[in-house]
Coordinates of C-alpha atoms in Angstrom, one line a residue:
X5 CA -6.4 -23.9 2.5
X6 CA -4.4 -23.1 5.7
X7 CA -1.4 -20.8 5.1
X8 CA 1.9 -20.4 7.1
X9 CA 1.5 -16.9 8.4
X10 CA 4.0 -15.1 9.7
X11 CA 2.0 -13.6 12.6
X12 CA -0.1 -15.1 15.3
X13 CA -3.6 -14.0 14.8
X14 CA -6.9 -15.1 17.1
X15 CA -8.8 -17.9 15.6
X16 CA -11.5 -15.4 13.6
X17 CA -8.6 -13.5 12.0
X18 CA -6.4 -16.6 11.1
X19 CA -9.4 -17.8 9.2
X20 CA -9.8 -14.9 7.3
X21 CA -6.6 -13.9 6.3
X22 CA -6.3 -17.9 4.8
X23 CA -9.4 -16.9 3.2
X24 CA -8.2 -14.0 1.7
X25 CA -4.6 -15.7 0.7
X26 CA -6.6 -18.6 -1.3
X27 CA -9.3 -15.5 -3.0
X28 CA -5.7 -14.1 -4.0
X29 CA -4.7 -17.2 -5.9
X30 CA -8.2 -17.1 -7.1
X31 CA -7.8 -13.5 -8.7
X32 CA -4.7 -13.1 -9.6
X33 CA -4.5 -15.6 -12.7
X34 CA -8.1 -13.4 -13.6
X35 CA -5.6 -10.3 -13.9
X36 CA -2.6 -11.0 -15.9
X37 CA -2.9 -10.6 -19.3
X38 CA -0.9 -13.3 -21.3
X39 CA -1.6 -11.3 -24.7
X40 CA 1.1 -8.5 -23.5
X41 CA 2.3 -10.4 -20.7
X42 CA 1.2 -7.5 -18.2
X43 CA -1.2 -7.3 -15.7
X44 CA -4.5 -5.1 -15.4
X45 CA -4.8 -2.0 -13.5
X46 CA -7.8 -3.1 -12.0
X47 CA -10.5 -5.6 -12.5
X48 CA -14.0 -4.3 -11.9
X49 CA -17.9 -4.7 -12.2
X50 CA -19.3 -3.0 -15.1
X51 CA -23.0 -2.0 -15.8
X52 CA -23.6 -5.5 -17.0
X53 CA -22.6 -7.2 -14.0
X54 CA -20.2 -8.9 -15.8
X55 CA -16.7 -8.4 -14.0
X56 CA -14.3 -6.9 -16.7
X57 CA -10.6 -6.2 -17.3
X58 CA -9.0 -2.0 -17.5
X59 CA -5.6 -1.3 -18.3
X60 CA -2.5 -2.4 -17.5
X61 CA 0.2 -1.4 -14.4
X62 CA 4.1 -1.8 -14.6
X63 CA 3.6 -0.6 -11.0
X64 CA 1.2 -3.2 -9.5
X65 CA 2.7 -6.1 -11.4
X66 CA 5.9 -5.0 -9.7
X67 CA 3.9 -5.3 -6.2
X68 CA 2.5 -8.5 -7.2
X69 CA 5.9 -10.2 -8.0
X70 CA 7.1 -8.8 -4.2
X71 CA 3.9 -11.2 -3.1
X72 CA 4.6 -13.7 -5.1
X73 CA 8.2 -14.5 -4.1
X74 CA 6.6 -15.9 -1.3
X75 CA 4.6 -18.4 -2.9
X76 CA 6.0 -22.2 -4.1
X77 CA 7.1 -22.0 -7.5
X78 CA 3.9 -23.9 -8.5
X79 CA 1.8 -21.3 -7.1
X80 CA 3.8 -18.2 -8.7
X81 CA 3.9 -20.0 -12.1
X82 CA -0.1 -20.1 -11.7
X83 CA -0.2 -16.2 -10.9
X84 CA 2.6 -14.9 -13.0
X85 CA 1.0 -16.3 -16.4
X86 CA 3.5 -19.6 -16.3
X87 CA 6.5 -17.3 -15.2
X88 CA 8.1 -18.3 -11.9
X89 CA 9.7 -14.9 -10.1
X90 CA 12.6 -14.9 -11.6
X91 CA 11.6 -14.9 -15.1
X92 CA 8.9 -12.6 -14.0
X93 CA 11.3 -10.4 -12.4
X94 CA 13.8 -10.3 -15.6
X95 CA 10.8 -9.5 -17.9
X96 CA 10.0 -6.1 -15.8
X97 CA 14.1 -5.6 -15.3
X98 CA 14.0 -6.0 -20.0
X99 CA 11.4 -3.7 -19.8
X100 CA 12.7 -0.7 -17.6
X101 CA 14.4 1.4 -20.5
X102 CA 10.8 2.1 -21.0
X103 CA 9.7 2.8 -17.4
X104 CA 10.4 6.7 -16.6
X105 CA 8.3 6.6 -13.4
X106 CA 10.6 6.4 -10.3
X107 CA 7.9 4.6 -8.2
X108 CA 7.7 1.7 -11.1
X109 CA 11.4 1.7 -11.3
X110 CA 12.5 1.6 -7.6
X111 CA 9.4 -1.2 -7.1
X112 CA 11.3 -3.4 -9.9
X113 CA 14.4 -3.0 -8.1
X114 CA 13.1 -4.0 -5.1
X115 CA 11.7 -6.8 -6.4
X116 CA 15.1 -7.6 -7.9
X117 CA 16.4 -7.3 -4.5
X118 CA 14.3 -9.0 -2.6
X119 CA 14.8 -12.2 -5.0
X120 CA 18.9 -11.8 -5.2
X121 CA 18.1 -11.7 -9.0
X122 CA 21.3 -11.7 -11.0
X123 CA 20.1 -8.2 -13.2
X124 CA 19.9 -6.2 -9.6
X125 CA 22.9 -4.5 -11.0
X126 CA 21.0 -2.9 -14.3
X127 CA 17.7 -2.2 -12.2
X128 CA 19.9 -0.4 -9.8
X129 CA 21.7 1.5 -12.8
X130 CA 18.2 2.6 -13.8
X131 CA 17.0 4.1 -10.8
X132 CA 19.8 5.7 -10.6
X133 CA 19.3 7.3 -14.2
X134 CA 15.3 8.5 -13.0
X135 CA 16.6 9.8 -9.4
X136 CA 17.1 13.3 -9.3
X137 CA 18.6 14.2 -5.9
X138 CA 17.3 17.7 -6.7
X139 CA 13.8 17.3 -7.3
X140 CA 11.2 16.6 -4.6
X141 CA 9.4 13.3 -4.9
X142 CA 5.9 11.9 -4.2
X143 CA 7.0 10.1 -0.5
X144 CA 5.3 6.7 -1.6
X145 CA 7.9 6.7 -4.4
X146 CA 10.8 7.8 -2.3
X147 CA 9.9 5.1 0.0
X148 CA 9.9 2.5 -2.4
X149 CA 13.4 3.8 -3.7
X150 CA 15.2 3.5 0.0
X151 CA 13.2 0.2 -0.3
X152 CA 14.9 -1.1 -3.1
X153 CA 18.5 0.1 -2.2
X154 CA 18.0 -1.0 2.0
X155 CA 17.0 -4.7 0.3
X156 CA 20.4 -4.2 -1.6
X157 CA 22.7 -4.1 0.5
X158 CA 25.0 -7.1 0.2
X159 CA 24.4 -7.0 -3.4
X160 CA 25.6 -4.3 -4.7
X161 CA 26.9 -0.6 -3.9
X162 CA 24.4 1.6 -3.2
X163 CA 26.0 3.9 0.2
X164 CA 25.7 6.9 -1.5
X165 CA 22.5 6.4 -3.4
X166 CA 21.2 5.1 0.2
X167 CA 21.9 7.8 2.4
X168 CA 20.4 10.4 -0.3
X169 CA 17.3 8.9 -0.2
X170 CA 17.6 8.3 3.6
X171 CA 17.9 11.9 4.2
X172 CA 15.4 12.9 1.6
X173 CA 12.9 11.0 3.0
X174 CA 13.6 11.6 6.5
X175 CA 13.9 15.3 6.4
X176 CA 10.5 15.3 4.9
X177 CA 8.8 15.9 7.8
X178 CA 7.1 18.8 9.3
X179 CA 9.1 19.5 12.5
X180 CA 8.3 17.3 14.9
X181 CA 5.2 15.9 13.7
X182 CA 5.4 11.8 13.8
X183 CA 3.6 11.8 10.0
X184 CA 5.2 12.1 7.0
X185 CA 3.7 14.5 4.3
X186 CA 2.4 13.8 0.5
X187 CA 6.2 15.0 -0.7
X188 CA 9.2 15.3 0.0
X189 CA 9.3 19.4 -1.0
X190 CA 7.0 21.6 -2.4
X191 CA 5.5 22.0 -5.7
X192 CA 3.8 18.7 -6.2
X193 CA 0.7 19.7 -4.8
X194 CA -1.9 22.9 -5.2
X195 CA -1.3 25.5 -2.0
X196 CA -4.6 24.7 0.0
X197 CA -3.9 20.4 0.3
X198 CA -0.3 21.0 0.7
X199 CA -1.1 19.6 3.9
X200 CA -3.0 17.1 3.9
X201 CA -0.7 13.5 3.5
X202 CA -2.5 9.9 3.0
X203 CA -2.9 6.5 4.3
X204 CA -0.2 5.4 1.8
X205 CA 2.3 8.5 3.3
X206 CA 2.9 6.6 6.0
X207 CA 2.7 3.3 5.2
X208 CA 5.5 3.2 3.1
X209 CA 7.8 5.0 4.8
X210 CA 7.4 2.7 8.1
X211 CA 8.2 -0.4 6.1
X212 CA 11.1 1.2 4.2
X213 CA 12.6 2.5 7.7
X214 CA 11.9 -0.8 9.0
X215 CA 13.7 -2.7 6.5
X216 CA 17.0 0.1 6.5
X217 CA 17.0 -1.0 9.9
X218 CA 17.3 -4.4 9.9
X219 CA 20.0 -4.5 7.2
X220 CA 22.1 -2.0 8.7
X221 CA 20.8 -1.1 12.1
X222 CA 19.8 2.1 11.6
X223 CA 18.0 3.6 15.3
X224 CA 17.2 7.1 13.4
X225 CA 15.1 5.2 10.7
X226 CA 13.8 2.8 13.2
X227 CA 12.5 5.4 15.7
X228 CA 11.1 8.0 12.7
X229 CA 9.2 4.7 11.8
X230 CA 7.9 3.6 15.2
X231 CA 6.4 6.9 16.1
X232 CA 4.8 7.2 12.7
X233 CA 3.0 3.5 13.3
X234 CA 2.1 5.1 16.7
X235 CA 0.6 7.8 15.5
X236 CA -1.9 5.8 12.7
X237 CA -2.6 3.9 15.6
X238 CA -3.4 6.1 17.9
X239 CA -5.5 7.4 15.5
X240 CA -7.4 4.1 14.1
X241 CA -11.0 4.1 14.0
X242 CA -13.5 2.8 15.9
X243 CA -14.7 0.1 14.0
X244 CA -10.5 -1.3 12.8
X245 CA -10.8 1.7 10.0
X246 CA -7.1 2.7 8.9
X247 CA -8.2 6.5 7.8
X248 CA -7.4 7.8 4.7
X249 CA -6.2 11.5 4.8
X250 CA -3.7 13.3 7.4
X251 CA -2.7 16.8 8.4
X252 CA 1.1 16.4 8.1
X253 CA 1.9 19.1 10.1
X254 CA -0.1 18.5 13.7
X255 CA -0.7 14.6 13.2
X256 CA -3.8 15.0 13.0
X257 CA -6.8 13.6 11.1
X258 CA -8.3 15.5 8.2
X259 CA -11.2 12.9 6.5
X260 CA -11.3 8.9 7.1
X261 CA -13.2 8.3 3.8
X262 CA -12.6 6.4 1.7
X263 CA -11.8 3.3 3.9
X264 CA -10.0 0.4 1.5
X265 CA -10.1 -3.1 1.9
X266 CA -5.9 -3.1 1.1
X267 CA -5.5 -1.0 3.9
X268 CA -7.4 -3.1 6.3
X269 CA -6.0 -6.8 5.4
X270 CA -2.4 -5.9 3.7
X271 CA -1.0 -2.2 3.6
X272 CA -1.4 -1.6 7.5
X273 CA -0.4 -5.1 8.5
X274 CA 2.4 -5.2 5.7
X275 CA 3.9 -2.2 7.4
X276 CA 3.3 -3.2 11.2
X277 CA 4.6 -6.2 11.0
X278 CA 7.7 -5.6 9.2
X279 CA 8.7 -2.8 11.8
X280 CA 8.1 -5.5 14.7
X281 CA 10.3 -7.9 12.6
X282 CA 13.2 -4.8 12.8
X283 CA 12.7 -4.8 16.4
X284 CA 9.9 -2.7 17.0
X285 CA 7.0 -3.2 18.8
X286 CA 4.1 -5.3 18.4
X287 CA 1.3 -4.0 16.4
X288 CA -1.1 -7.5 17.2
X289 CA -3.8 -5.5 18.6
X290 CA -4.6 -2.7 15.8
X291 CA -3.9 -5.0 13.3
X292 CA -6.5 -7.6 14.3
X293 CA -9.3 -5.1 14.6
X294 CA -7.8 -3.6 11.3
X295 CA -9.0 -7.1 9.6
X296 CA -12.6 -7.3 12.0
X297 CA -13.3 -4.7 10.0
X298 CA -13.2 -6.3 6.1
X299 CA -16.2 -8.9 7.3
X300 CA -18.4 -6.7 9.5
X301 CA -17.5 -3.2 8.6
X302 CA -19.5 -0.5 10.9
X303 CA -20.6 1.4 8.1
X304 CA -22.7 -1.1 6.9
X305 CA -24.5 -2.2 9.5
X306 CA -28.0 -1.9 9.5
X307 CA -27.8 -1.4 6.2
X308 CA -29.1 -4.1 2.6
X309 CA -25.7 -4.2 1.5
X310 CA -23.0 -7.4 -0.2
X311 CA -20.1 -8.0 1.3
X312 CA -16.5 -7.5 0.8
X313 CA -14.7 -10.9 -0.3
X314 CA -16.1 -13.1 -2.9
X315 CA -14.7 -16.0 -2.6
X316 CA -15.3 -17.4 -5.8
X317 CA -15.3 -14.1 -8.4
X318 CA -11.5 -13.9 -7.0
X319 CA -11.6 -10.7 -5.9
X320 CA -12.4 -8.4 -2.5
X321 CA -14.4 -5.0 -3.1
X322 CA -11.8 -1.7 -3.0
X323 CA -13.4 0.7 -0.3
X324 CA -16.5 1.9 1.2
X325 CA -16.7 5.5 0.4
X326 CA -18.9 8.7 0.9
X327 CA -20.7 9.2 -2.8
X328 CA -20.3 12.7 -2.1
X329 CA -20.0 14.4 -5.7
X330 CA -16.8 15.7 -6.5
X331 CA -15.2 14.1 -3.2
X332 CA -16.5 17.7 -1.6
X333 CA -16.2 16.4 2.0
X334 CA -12.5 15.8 1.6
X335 CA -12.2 19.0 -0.2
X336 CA -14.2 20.9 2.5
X337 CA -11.9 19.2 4.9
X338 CA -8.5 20.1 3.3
X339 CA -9.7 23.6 3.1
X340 CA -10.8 24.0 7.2
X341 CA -7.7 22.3 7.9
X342 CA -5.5 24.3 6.3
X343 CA -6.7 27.2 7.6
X344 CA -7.3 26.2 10.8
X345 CA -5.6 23.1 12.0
X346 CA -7.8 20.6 13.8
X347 CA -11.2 22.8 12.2
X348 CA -13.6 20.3 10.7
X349 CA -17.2 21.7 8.9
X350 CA -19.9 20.9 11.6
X351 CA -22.4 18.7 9.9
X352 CA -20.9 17.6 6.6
X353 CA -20.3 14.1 7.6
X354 CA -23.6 13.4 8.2
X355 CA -24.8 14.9 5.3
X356 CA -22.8 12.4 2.9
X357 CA -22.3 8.7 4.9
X358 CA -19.7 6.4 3.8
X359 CA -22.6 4.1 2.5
X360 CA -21.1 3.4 -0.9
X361 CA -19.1 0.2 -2.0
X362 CA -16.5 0.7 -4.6
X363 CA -16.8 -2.4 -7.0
X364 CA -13.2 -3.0 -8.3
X365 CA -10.5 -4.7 -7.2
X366 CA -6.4 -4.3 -8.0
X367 CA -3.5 -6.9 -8.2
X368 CA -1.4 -4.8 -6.1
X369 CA -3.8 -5.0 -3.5
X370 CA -3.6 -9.3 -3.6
X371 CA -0.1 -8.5 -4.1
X372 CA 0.5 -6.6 -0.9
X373 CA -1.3 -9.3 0.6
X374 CA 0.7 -12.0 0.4
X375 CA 3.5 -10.3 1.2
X376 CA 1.9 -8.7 4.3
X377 CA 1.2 -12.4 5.7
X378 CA 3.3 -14.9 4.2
X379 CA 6.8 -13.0 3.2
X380 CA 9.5 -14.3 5.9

């Protein structure tokens, strides 16, 4: 099937990311769970082979109904369990006196948002209840909350709300580091990985500054976004890899591994590509070898090893990781860094290679997706 993208790609990527649009639509139905009306947290191989069904996520069916928006009403009724968006959307708004997670909530609102739905106003109200101006947040979910009230505007009031979260998130930073850290103020994490920010960090924050920019034309937002992108750029691997952990202080790398397949083909060109649309520049380059990497990852090669999409099962494989017990590389890592910033332990990466493949795959991560390449 040949999808309207909303980026010019070289023939090889074009292919692939219409490949991995239709495996979406393939997986996505395999999710949801009509019992509860939810969908799974993640879909995996167990020890049987058999692929299987774990949990449920408020969170990622939240993602998945930003993705789906984008879809003909056909198509979201196929992914959203016979639901359109808008119904979908009102059954995650019914359900939010439940939700006391600020990420879910400020996801659901976006999602309200982004589809004009006519119960914006009590998501809104909502997010308002679980946002506590006074209490640091985890930056993903502040992201998603200036998000939400950015996608508002027009719809409802939400100045004030706005430039609190604005300022909360953009005051998060380190001095004049380009990266944005794991939260907004201390206490969320132990002393000795205080540091140490991830992939997502910075993800969400360009594409929340991107969008507060193109509602209201906001060049502080757009240029704290910009020289984030910049920097994961700058910073990309060799082989397309979008690296996993940050020092959020220097800017600096502090372990690569896990590599996931989300970053690769949605997370990274998600939030590229929605800067560019606010004006910024063009991300083409790192976002194409970002997505060489999901069908001929370097880590593999050379190696016995299945790949990433299957086309048919519905589903592309999480990440390619190290196996190390205990994640001690990363831990080995945050601990050198701290200490020292830039110090990495001579010899541990090649004592623990990213050989492994992570055998489970999540809606938000098909969700992300189609937003990424087909949201307009």
């Amino acid at each position: 099937m040949t999808w309207p993208l909303r980026a010019e790609l070289d023939g090889d990527n074009t292919r692939l990311v219409d490949r991995l649009c239709t495996v979406a639509l393939e997986g996505l139905p395999r999710m949801y769970r009509p019992d509860s009306d939810e969908f799974a947290f993640t879909r995996a191989r167990s020890t049987s082979g058999e692929l299987e069904l774990r949990g449920t996520s408020t969170r990622y069916a939240a993602i998945v109904a930003l993705g789906a928006q984008w879809l003909p009403e056909e198509k979201q009724r196929a992914v959203l369990g016979g639901m359109n968006v808008e119904e979908f959307v009102a059954l995650l708004v019914s359900r939010l006196d439940r939700t006391t997670n600020l990420g879910d909530a400020g996801l659901i609102a976006w999602a309200a948002a982004q589809s004009a739905h006519p119960l914006l106003p009590k998501a809104l109200e909502r997010l308002r209840e679980l946002d506590d101006p006074n209490k640091p947040q985890y930056v993903v979910e502040a992201s998603w909350v200036v998000a939400a009230l950015a996608s508002s505007i027009g719809q409802a009031e939400v100045k004030d709300h706005l430039a609190a979260a604005r300022e909360r998130l953009l005051v998060s930073r380190h001095g004049n580091s380009p990266l944005f850290p794991h939260g907004t103020g201390p206490g969320l994490l132990p002393w000795y990985r205080s540091h140490v920010a991830c992939y997502a960090d910075q993800v969400y924050p360009i594409q929340a500054l991107a969008i507060l920019h193109r509602m209201r034309g906001d060049e502080e937002a757009k240029t704290a976004a910009v020289r984030a992108a910049d920097r994961i750029c700058e910073l990309q691997g060799p082989g397309g890899q979008w690296w996993w952990h940050y020092d959020a202080r220097t800017g600096g790398l502090v372990e690569g591994y896990p590599v996931y397949t989300v970053h690769q083909a949605s997370m990274g060109p998600m939030a590229l590509l929605d800067l560019t649309d606010a004006g910024g520049p063009s991300y083409r380059e790192a976002i194409e070898r970002g997505l060489r990497w999901i069908t001929d990852p370097a880590e593999h090669r050379g190696h016995e090893t299945e790949p990433i999409v299957h086309d048919a099962d519905g589903v592309t494989w999480r990440k390619i990781y190290r196996g190390d017990p205990k994640k001690v590389v990363r831990a080995v890592q945050g601990l050198t860094t701290k200490a020292v910033p830039g110090l990495h332990m001579p010899g541990i990466d090649a004592a623990y290679k990213p050989f492994a493949l992570d055998r489970e795959c999540r809606p938000y991560e098909f969700g992300w997706l189609l937003y990424a390449w087909l949201a307009r």
